[in-house]
Tab-separated table of C-alpha atoms and ligand atoms in Angstrom:
chain	number	residue	atom	x	y	z
B	523	MET	CA	-30.788	-147.741	-64.949
B	524	VAL	CA	-29.826	-147.415	-68.578
B	525	ASN	CA	-31.679	-144.407	-69.987
B	526	ASN	CA	-33.042	-143.404	-66.606
B	527	MET	CA	-30.463	-141.164	-65.050
B	528	SER	CA	-32.639	-138.252	-64.002
B	529	HIS	CA	-32.524	-138.947	-60.264
B	530	ILE	CA	-28.755	-139.217	-59.828
B	531	PRO	CA	-26.173	-136.511	-60.218
B	532	GLU	CA	-24.089	-137.061	-63.314
B	533	ALA	CA	-20.646	-138.362	-62.331
B	534	PRO	CA	-17.896	-136.728	-64.328
B	535	GLY	CA	-15.896	-139.831	-65.292
B	536	ILE	CA	-12.460	-140.576	-63.915
B	537	GLN	CA	-9.641	-138.350	-65.052
B	538	ASP	CA	-6.267	-140.022	-65.606
B	539	ARG	CA	-2.821	-138.448	-65.335
B	540	TYR	CA	-2.954	-137.396	-68.995
B	541	SER	CA	-6.285	-135.577	-68.424
B	542	ARG	CA	-8.251	-138.197	-70.334
B	543	VAL	CA	-11.714	-138.886	-68.964
B	544	ILE	CA	-12.282	-142.603	-68.466
B	545	ASP	CA	-15.978	-143.379	-68.718
B	546	TYR	CA	-16.076	-146.664	-70.623
B	547	LEU	CA	-15.567	-150.224	-69.367
B	548	ARG	CA	-15.212	-153.235	-71.627
B	549	VAL	CA	-16.241	-156.339	-69.775
B	550	SER	CA	-15.066	-159.703	-71.044
B	551	VAL	CA	-17.355	-162.462	-69.809
B	552	THR	CA	-15.447	-165.433	-71.189
B	553	ASP	CA	-12.226	-166.404	-72.908
B	554	ARG	CA	-14.062	-169.148	-74.805
B	555	CYS	CA	-15.189	-168.888	-78.380
B	556	ASN	CA	-16.981	-171.006	-80.933
B	557	LEU	CA	-14.701	-169.648	-83.694
B	558	ARG	CA	-10.923	-169.516	-84.148
B	559	CYS	CA	-10.297	-166.354	-86.184
B	560	THR	CA	-6.748	-166.400	-87.509
B	561	TYR	CA	-5.927	-162.907	-86.200
B	562	CYS	CA	-7.312	-163.561	-82.737
B	563	MET	CA	-6.666	-167.158	-81.698
B	564	PRO	CA	-4.235	-169.940	-82.416
B	565	PRO	CA	-5.868	-172.877	-84.257
B	566	GLU	CA	-6.040	-174.999	-81.120
B	567	GLY	CA	-7.768	-172.183	-79.221
B	568	VAL	CA	-6.497	-170.900	-75.887
B	569	THR	CA	-6.059	-172.805	-72.638
B	570	LEU	CA	-9.502	-172.808	-71.124
B	571	LEU	CA	-10.066	-171.577	-67.627
B	572	ASP	CA	-12.088	-173.271	-64.923
B	573	HIS	CA	-15.460	-171.778	-64.145
B	574	GLU	CA	-14.291	-170.618	-60.708
B	575	ASP	CA	-11.456	-168.639	-62.293
B	576	ILE	CA	-13.996	-166.533	-64.164
B	577	LEU	CA	-15.820	-163.642	-62.542
B	578	SER	CA	-19.394	-164.466	-61.642
B	579	PHE	CA	-22.200	-162.249	-62.915
B	580	GLU	CA	-22.633	-160.885	-59.370
B	581	GLU	CA	-18.973	-159.903	-59.278
B	582	ILE	CA	-19.204	-158.212	-62.672
B	583	VAL	CA	-22.281	-156.271	-61.570
B	584	ALA	CA	-20.464	-155.217	-58.378
B	585	VAL	CA	-17.555	-153.805	-60.403
B	586	VAL	CA	-19.843	-152.026	-62.864
B	587	THR	CA	-21.969	-150.575	-60.054
B	588	ALA	CA	-18.884	-149.252	-58.285
B	589	GLY	CA	-17.553	-147.859	-61.562
B	590	ALA	CA	-20.841	-146.223	-62.516
B	591	GLU	CA	-20.743	-144.182	-59.317
B	592	LEU	CA	-17.337	-142.903	-60.371
B	593	GLY	CA	-18.601	-141.943	-63.816
B	594	ILE	CA	-18.242	-145.086	-65.919
B	595	SER	CA	-21.333	-144.570	-68.054
B	596	LYS	CA	-20.745	-146.945	-70.958
B	597	VAL	CA	-20.309	-150.695	-70.765
B	598	ARG	CA	-19.619	-153.095	-73.607
B	599	ILE	CA	-19.821	-156.836	-73.056
B	600	THR	CA	-17.283	-158.838	-75.004
B	601	GLY	CA	-15.136	-161.967	-74.902
B	602	GLY	CA	-14.105	-164.513	-76.356
B	603	GLU	CA	-17.576	-164.944	-77.684
B	604	PRO	CA	-19.904	-163.552	-75.019
B	605	LEU	CA	-22.928	-165.491	-76.249
B	606	VAL	CA	-21.289	-168.830	-75.451
B	607	ARG	CA	-21.500	-167.977	-71.756
B	608	PRO	CA	-24.715	-169.508	-70.413
B	609	GLY	CA	-27.225	-167.032	-69.014
B	610	LEU	CA	-25.719	-163.949	-70.640
B	611	CYS	CA	-29.160	-162.336	-70.902
B	612	ASP	CA	-29.361	-162.457	-67.099
B	613	LEU	CA	-26.169	-160.422	-66.878
B	614	VAL	CA	-27.525	-157.916	-69.397
B	615	ARG	CA	-30.713	-157.601	-67.369
B	616	ALA	CA	-28.775	-156.972	-64.176
B	617	LEU	CA	-26.459	-154.433	-65.827
B	618	SER	CA	-29.391	-152.604	-67.373
B	619	HIS	CA	-30.536	-151.776	-63.840
B	620	VAL	CA	-27.246	-150.204	-62.769
B	621	ASP	CA	-27.773	-146.501	-62.098
B	622	GLY	CA	-25.623	-144.213	-64.173
B	623	LEU	CA	-25.140	-146.332	-67.290
B	624	ASP	CA	-26.309	-144.654	-70.465
B	625	ASP	CA	-24.968	-147.196	-72.935
B	626	LEU	CA	-24.935	-150.983	-72.759
B	627	SER	CA	-23.694	-152.820	-75.833
B	628	LEU	CA	-22.281	-156.165	-76.937
B	629	THR	CA	-19.565	-157.250	-79.348
B	630	THR	CA	-20.218	-160.640	-80.899
B	631	ASN	CA	-19.346	-162.783	-83.881
B	632	GLY	CA	-23.099	-162.994	-84.455
B	633	THR	CA	-23.270	-166.758	-84.920
B	634	LEU	CA	-25.636	-167.258	-81.974
B	635	LEU	CA	-27.547	-163.984	-82.235
B	636	LYS	CA	-30.502	-165.531	-83.991
B	637	TYR	CA	-31.235	-167.391	-80.763
B	638	TYR	CA	-30.691	-164.470	-78.387
B	639	ALA	CA	-31.298	-161.133	-80.134
B	640	ALA	CA	-34.899	-160.682	-78.986
B	641	GLU	CA	-34.136	-161.766	-75.415
B	642	LEU	CA	-31.091	-159.494	-75.236
B	643	LYS	CA	-33.173	-156.542	-76.382
B	644	ALA	CA	-35.881	-157.322	-73.840
B	645	ALA	CA	-33.200	-157.604	-71.145
B	646	GLY	CA	-32.047	-154.041	-71.842
B	647	LEU	CA	-29.217	-154.352	-74.349
B	648	LYS	CA	-29.106	-151.290	-76.582
B	649	ARG	CA	-26.933	-152.255	-79.519
B	650	VAL	CA	-24.456	-154.721	-80.997
B	651	ASN	CA	-21.192	-154.705	-82.909
B	652	ILE	CA	-20.791	-157.791	-85.076
B	653	SER	CA	-17.607	-159.101	-86.667
B	654	LEU	CA	-17.824	-159.903	-90.368
B	655	ASP	CA	-14.606	-160.281	-92.332
B	656	SER	CA	-15.823	-161.748	-95.607
B	657	LEU	CA	-18.982	-162.175	-97.678
B	658	ARG	CA	-17.654	-165.328	-99.296
B	659	PRO	CA	-18.570	-168.520	-97.432
B	660	ASP	CA	-15.258	-170.277	-98.219
B	661	ARG	CA	-13.186	-167.316	-97.071
B	662	PHE	CA	-15.332	-166.757	-94.026
B	663	LEU	CA	-14.666	-170.370	-93.096
B	664	SER	CA	-10.943	-170.070	-93.644
B	665	ILE	CA	-10.632	-166.796	-91.656
B	666	THR	CA	-12.725	-168.073	-88.747
B	667	ARG	CA	-11.438	-171.649	-89.181
B	668	GLN	CA	-14.848	-173.044	-88.214
B	669	GLY	CA	-17.536	-170.453	-88.864
B	670	HIS	CA	-20.379	-170.354	-91.367
B	671	LEU	CA	-21.137	-167.051	-93.039
B	672	GLU	CA	-24.840	-167.829	-93.066
B	673	ASP	CA	-24.947	-167.978	-89.256
B	674	THR	CA	-23.429	-164.529	-88.873
B	675	LEU	CA	-25.628	-163.000	-91.583
B	676	SER	CA	-28.771	-164.412	-89.992
B	677	GLY	CA	-27.534	-163.154	-86.627
B	678	ILE	CA	-27.174	-159.646	-88.019
B	679	GLU	CA	-30.678	-159.842	-89.423
B	680	ALA	CA	-32.056	-161.033	-86.094
B	681	ALA	CA	-30.369	-158.117	-84.330
B	682	GLN	CA	-31.929	-155.712	-86.788
B	683	VAL	CA	-35.387	-157.213	-86.376
B	684	ALA	CA	-34.992	-157.046	-82.591
B	685	GLY	CA	-34.062	-153.348	-82.801
B	686	LEU	CA	-30.519	-153.638	-81.455
B	687	MET	CA	-29.592	-150.472	-83.304
B	688	PRO	CA	-27.448	-149.080	-84.719
B	689	ILE	CA	-25.902	-152.263	-86.110
B	690	LYS	CA	-22.163	-151.867	-86.380
B	691	ILE	CA	-20.044	-154.290	-88.360
B	692	ASN	CA	-16.328	-154.747	-87.648
B	693	THR	CA	-14.114	-155.945	-90.475
B	694	VAL	CA	-10.437	-156.645	-89.830
B	695	VAL	CA	-8.759	-155.953	-93.168
B	696	MET	CA	-5.980	-158.372	-94.140
B	697	ARG	CA	-3.725	-158.081	-97.139
B	698	GLY	CA	-4.278	-160.777	-99.726
B	699	ILE	CA	-7.020	-162.317	-97.600
B	700	ASN	CA	-10.033	-159.993	-97.680
B	701	ASP	CA	-8.770	-156.552	-98.759
B	702	ASP	CA	-10.383	-157.076	-102.170
B	703	GLU	CA	-13.798	-157.262	-100.467
B	704	VAL	CA	-13.724	-153.890	-98.745
B	705	LYS	CA	-15.934	-152.229	-101.348
B	706	ASP	CA	-18.436	-155.119	-101.454
B	707	ILE	CA	-18.775	-155.094	-97.685
B	708	ALA	CA	-19.301	-151.314	-97.660
B	709	VAL	CA	-21.927	-151.589	-100.394
B	710	LEU	CA	-23.824	-154.302	-98.536
B	711	ALA	CA	-23.599	-152.288	-95.322
B	712	ARG	CA	-25.047	-149.238	-97.057
B	713	MET	CA	-27.855	-151.326	-98.526
B	714	ARG	CA	-28.753	-152.907	-95.188
B	715	GLY	CA	-28.306	-149.771	-93.059
B	716	TRP	CA	-25.312	-151.070	-91.084
B	717	SER	CA	-22.450	-148.861	-89.969
B	718	ILE	CA	-19.204	-150.441	-91.014
B	719	ARG	CA	-15.843	-150.207	-89.253
B	720	PHE	CA	-12.677	-151.274	-91.048
B	721	VAL	CA	-10.116	-152.294	-88.456
B	722	GLU	CA	-6.323	-152.479	-88.706
B	723	ARG	CA	-5.067	-155.854	-87.506
B	724	MET	CA	-3.021	-155.632	-84.346
B	725	PRO	CA	-0.040	-157.936	-83.700
B	726	LEU	CA	-1.425	-160.078	-80.910
B	727	SER	CA	-0.615	-163.666	-80.064
B	728	GLY	CA	-1.994	-165.997	-82.696
B	729	ASN	CA	-1.447	-163.828	-85.761
B	730	GLU	CA	1.504	-163.109	-87.961
B	731	GLY	CA	1.170	-159.325	-87.722
B	732	GLY	CA	1.040	-156.799	-90.534
B	733	TYR	CA	-1.856	-154.523	-91.282
B	734	VAL	CA	-3.493	-152.692	-94.152
B	735	PRO	CA	-3.410	-148.978	-93.304
B	736	SER	CA	-6.791	-147.254	-93.191
B	737	SER	CA	-5.563	-144.775	-95.821
B	738	GLU	CA	-5.266	-147.682	-98.250
B	739	VAL	CA	-8.693	-149.052	-97.356
B	740	LEU	CA	-10.133	-145.589	-97.933
B	741	GLY	CA	-8.660	-145.756	-101.438
B	742	HIS	CA	-10.525	-149.020	-102.131
B	743	LEU	CA	-13.774	-147.151	-101.409
B	744	SER	CA	-13.198	-144.313	-103.853
B	745	PRO	CA	-15.436	-145.891	-106.560
B	746	LEU	CA	-18.355	-145.431	-104.150
B	747	GLY	CA	-18.135	-141.646	-104.348
B	748	THR	CA	-17.122	-138.902	-101.985
B	749	LEU	CA	-16.687	-139.788	-98.341
B	750	ASP	CA	-17.615	-136.816	-96.139
B	751	PRO	CA	-15.922	-136.730	-92.717
B	752	GLN	CA	-18.401	-136.858	-89.837
B	753	LEU	CA	-18.016	-134.957	-86.612
B	754	PRO	CA	-16.814	-137.158	-83.727
B	755	ALA	CA	-19.749	-138.707	-81.829
B	756	PHE	CA	-19.603	-140.530	-78.511
B	757	HIS	CA	-20.890	-143.818	-79.922
B	758	ASN	CA	-18.236	-143.831	-82.638
B	759	GLY	CA	-15.489	-144.386	-80.070
B	760	PRO	CA	-12.053	-144.402	-81.691
B	761	ALA	CA	-13.443	-144.816	-85.212
B	762	ARG	CA	-12.869	-141.991	-87.671
B	763	CYS	CA	-16.171	-141.888	-89.524
B	764	TYR	CA	-17.337	-140.742	-92.924
B	765	SER	CA	-20.751	-140.490	-94.564
B	766	LEU	CA	-21.060	-142.583	-97.637
B	767	LYS	CA	-22.922	-140.665	-100.348
B	768	GLY	CA	-25.559	-139.282	-98.040
B	769	THR	CA	-26.534	-142.601	-96.464
B	770	GLY	CA	-24.535	-145.006	-94.386
B	771	SER	CA	-21.453	-144.530	-92.322
B	772	VAL	CA	-17.989	-145.944	-92.828
B	773	GLY	CA	-15.478	-145.832	-89.996
B	774	PHE	CA	-11.814	-146.665	-89.674
B	775	ILE	CA	-10.136	-147.963	-86.548
B	776	SER	CA	-6.489	-147.182	-87.157
B	777	SER	CA	-4.867	-148.565	-84.017
B	778	MET	CA	-1.586	-149.091	-85.838
B	779	SER	CA	-1.196	-146.300	-88.393
B	780	GLU	CA	-2.783	-143.558	-86.304
B	781	PRO	CA	-3.051	-144.660	-82.670
B	782	PHE	CA	-5.864	-142.926	-80.842
B	783	CYS	CA	-4.296	-143.256	-77.393
B	784	SER	CA	-4.572	-139.535	-76.672
B	785	THR	CA	-8.363	-139.840	-76.637
B	786	CYS	CA	-8.595	-143.309	-75.084
B	787	ASN	CA	-11.476	-143.366	-72.593
B	788	ARG	CA	-11.551	-147.013	-71.540
B	789	LEU	CA	-10.612	-149.649	-69.048
B	790	ARG	CA	-10.962	-153.374	-69.573
B	791	LEU	CA	-12.141	-156.013	-67.143
B	792	THR	CA	-10.943	-159.456	-68.194
B	793	SER	CA	-13.004	-162.564	-67.576
B	794	THR	CA	-10.455	-163.577	-64.937
B	795	GLY	CA	-11.077	-160.389	-62.990
B	796	MET	CA	-8.085	-158.280	-63.962
B	797	LEU	CA	-8.542	-154.582	-64.608
B	798	ARG	CA	-6.448	-153.794	-67.640
B	799	PRO	CA	-5.651	-150.120	-68.238
B	800	CYS	CA	-4.497	-150.633	-71.849
B	801	LEU	CA	-5.411	-153.296	-74.412
B	802	LEU	CA	-1.913	-153.305	-75.807
B	803	SER	CA	0.142	-153.298	-72.636
B	804	ASP	CA	0.314	-155.639	-69.671
B	805	ALA	CA	1.559	-152.778	-67.487
B	806	GLY	CA	-0.540	-151.656	-64.553
B	807	THR	CA	-2.942	-154.581	-64.531
B	808	VAL	CA	-4.880	-154.672	-61.263
B	809	ASP	CA	-6.327	-157.846	-59.725
B	810	ILE	CA	-9.889	-157.147	-58.649
B	811	LYS	CA	-11.101	-160.749	-58.329
B	812	THR	CA	-9.043	-161.643	-55.262
B	813	PRO	CA	-10.177	-158.627	-53.228
B	814	LEU	CA	-13.782	-159.215	-54.311
B	815	ARG	CA	-13.594	-162.808	-53.099
B	816	GLU	CA	-12.062	-161.646	-49.847
B	817	GLY	CA	-15.094	-159.478	-49.246
B	818	ALA	CA	-14.022	-156.098	-50.655
B	819	ASP	CA	-16.781	-153.520	-50.347
B	820	LYS	CA	-17.729	-150.916	-52.935
B	821	ALA	CA	-15.208	-148.369	-51.639
B	822	ILE	CA	-12.348	-150.844	-52.064
B	823	VAL	CA	-13.514	-151.766	-55.557
B	824	GLN	CA	-13.614	-148.057	-56.403
B	825	ASP	CA	-10.062	-147.621	-55.097
B	826	LEU	CA	-8.947	-150.463	-57.382
B	827	LEU	CA	-10.682	-148.865	-60.356
B	828	LEU	CA	-8.950	-145.570	-59.575
B	829	GLU	CA	-5.622	-147.386	-59.242
B	830	ALA	CA	-6.059	-148.969	-62.687
B	831	VAL	CA	-6.930	-145.581	-64.191
B	832	SER	CA	-3.864	-144.047	-62.578
B	833	CYS	CA	-1.720	-146.697	-64.294
B	834	LYS	CA	-3.032	-146.007	-67.797
B	835	PRO	CA	-0.035	-145.439	-70.071
B	836	GLY	CA	-0.007	-142.370	-72.277
B	837	SER	CA	0.226	-144.497	-75.405
B	838	HIS	CA	1.041	-147.956	-76.675
B	839	SER	CA	4.338	-148.531	-78.436
B	840	LEU	CA	3.510	-151.241	-80.951
B	841	LYS	CA	4.172	-149.070	-83.952
B	842	SER	CA	7.436	-147.587	-82.766
B	843	ASN	CA	9.068	-150.731	-81.405
B	844	GLY	CA	7.349	-153.341	-83.560
B	845	SER	CA	6.606	-155.447	-80.483
B	846	ARG	CA	3.732	-157.899	-80.133
B	847	ILE	CA	1.412	-158.709	-77.285
B	848	GLY	CA	1.743	-162.301	-76.142
B	849	THR	CA	-1.898	-162.584	-75.157
B	850	ALA	CA	-4.709	-163.397	-77.582
B	851	MET	CA	-7.431	-160.783	-78.013
B	852	SER	CA	-9.995	-163.375	-76.955
B	853	GLN	CA	-8.260	-163.619	-73.550
B	854	ILE	CA	-8.117	-159.876	-72.959
B	855	GLY	CA	-11.532	-159.018	-74.305
B	856	GLY	CA	-11.480	-157.147	-77.590
Y	1140	SAM	N1	-16.124	-162.741	-80.377
Y	1140	SAM	C1	-16.578	-161.416	-80.508
Y	1140	SAM	C2	-16.311	-160.881	-81.905
Y	1140	SAM	O1	-15.601	-161.525	-82.653
Y	1140	SAM	O2	-16.833	-159.813	-82.215
Y	1140	SAM	C3	-16.054	-160.469	-79.459
Y	1140	SAM	C4	-14.609	-160.611	-79.072
Y	1140	SAM	S1	-13.452	-160.179	-80.348
Y	1140	SAM	C5	-11.945	-160.426	-79.502
Y	1140	SAM	C6	-13.684	-158.424	-80.396
Y	1140	SAM	C7	-13.154	-157.732	-81.623
Y	1140	SAM	O3	-11.745	-157.842	-81.614
Y	1140	SAM	C8	-13.631	-158.307	-82.934
Y	1140	SAM	O4	-14.250	-157.289	-83.690
Y	1140	SAM	C9	-12.376	-158.774	-83.601
Y	1140	SAM	O5	-12.427	-158.579	-84.996
Y	1140	SAM	C10	-11.332	-157.894	-82.952
Y	1140	SAM	N2	-9.983	-158.446	-83.005
Y	1140	SAM	C11	-9.541	-159.639	-82.541
Y	1140	SAM	N3	-8.211	-159.789	-82.754
Y	1140	SAM	C12	-7.813	-158.653	-83.389
Y	1140	SAM	C13	-6.555	-158.191	-83.883
Y	1140	SAM	N4	-5.454	-158.929	-83.797
Y	1140	SAM	N5	-6.506	-156.958	-84.442
Y	1140	SAM	C14	-7.631	-156.195	-84.554
Y	1140	SAM	N6	-8.835	-156.571	-84.106
Y	1140	SAM	C15	-8.937	-157.791	-83.541
Y	1141	SF4	FE1	-13.719	-165.629	-81.401
Y	1141	SF4	FE2	-14.197	-163.042	-81.733
Y	1141	SF4	FE3	-11.701	-163.942	-81.519
Y	1141	SF4	FE4	-13.051	-164.533	-83.706
Y	1141	SF4	S1	-12.482	-162.469	-83.017
Y	1141	SF4	S2	-11.840	-165.982	-82.457
Y	1141	SF4	S3	-15.082	-164.726	-82.926
Y	1141	SF4	S4	-13.222	-164.009	-79.937
C-alpha cells in the first residue's frame, strides 16, 4: 500500500543498460481530453480509440503490481485528461493498495478537479500537478482552444482544500504567447503556496515547435530577487529547482536546452497498453496489452517490463537533429 511498505523488502528498482534506476511509471488512462492545447493537440483533437482498445483498470493494476515488485515505487496517472475517464477514483483506490508504491500522483488540467479532489484524496491520491499556462482568461482560452481559466483556478483551490499537496503547477512557456506572464505566474504561485514548473515546449505533433530556453525564463524572474538552487529531491523529478526568496519553489524542465536523459528514471504505459521506454522516441515500444489479454501472468508481465527497460535509449536526439515526434503528447501520456 502507498505509505505502508514496512512488511515488504524494498525492491531496488530496475537498472537499465546505462546504469539508470527505473522506479517510476507514468500511466496514461485515456487519450481523450476536454481541452485542445495548441502545443499538445491539433484543433480537431486526435482520432479517438474504442473503449476496448484502452487498458481496463484491472489491466493497469496488474501492470503496476508486477512493476512494484520489481521496484517501480512511483506512479503518476496522466492522459489525455485523466479525469474525463469515468470511475478514475476507483483506479486510484485500487492503485493505492498496491504494495511497494510510495508515491501516487496525478497530472491534470484541473478543469474537473472541483468535482473530484476530495474523492481522489479519500481514494489514496497523494498529490497533483496541474497545467496552467496563463492567468488571462482570453489567453487561457486561446491556448487551450476551449478552456476557461476559472475552472482550472477553482480546481487548484479544490485540490488545496482536499490536501493534495504539494500542489505543482506546470506552465509551458511560449514565445510571444505567454512568456510575458512568467513573473506574474511565479508571484501568484508564491502567494498561494504552489510549486511552479516552467516547461520548455517539445516539438510534438500538433505544435509548430520552438521553445523558450529555461535560462531566458530565469531572467524574467530576476525582479523577484535571488533564486537559490535547491538540492535535488525525489519528488522534483527532472525539474531543476530554486527557492524563491525564502518561500516557494520555482522549477525548470529543460527537456530541449538541457536534456535530463542521463538521470531519466521512467517508463510510460500508454492508454492503449504499450510500454514506452522514452517519451521522445518510438524505439523499443513493447506491447503489453495483447499478452495481458492472452492470459499473461505476473512473471510474463515482469519480463515485458524488463524488456522495455532494456530498450531505453541513452538519450533523445530532438535537439541535435531537430526532428519532431509524430505523436501528440495526449496520445503518449505526458
Ligand atoms: N491533461 C493533463 C494536463 O494537461 O496536465 C495531463 C496530460 S498533459 C499531456 C501532461 C503535461 O504535458 C502537461 O503539463 C502539458 O503541459 C505537457 N505537454 C503537453 N504537450 C507538451 C509539449 N509539446 N511540450 C511540453 N510539454 C507538453
Ligand atoms: Fe489536454 Fe493536457 Fe494536452 Fe492540454 S496538455 S490538450 S489539457 S492532454
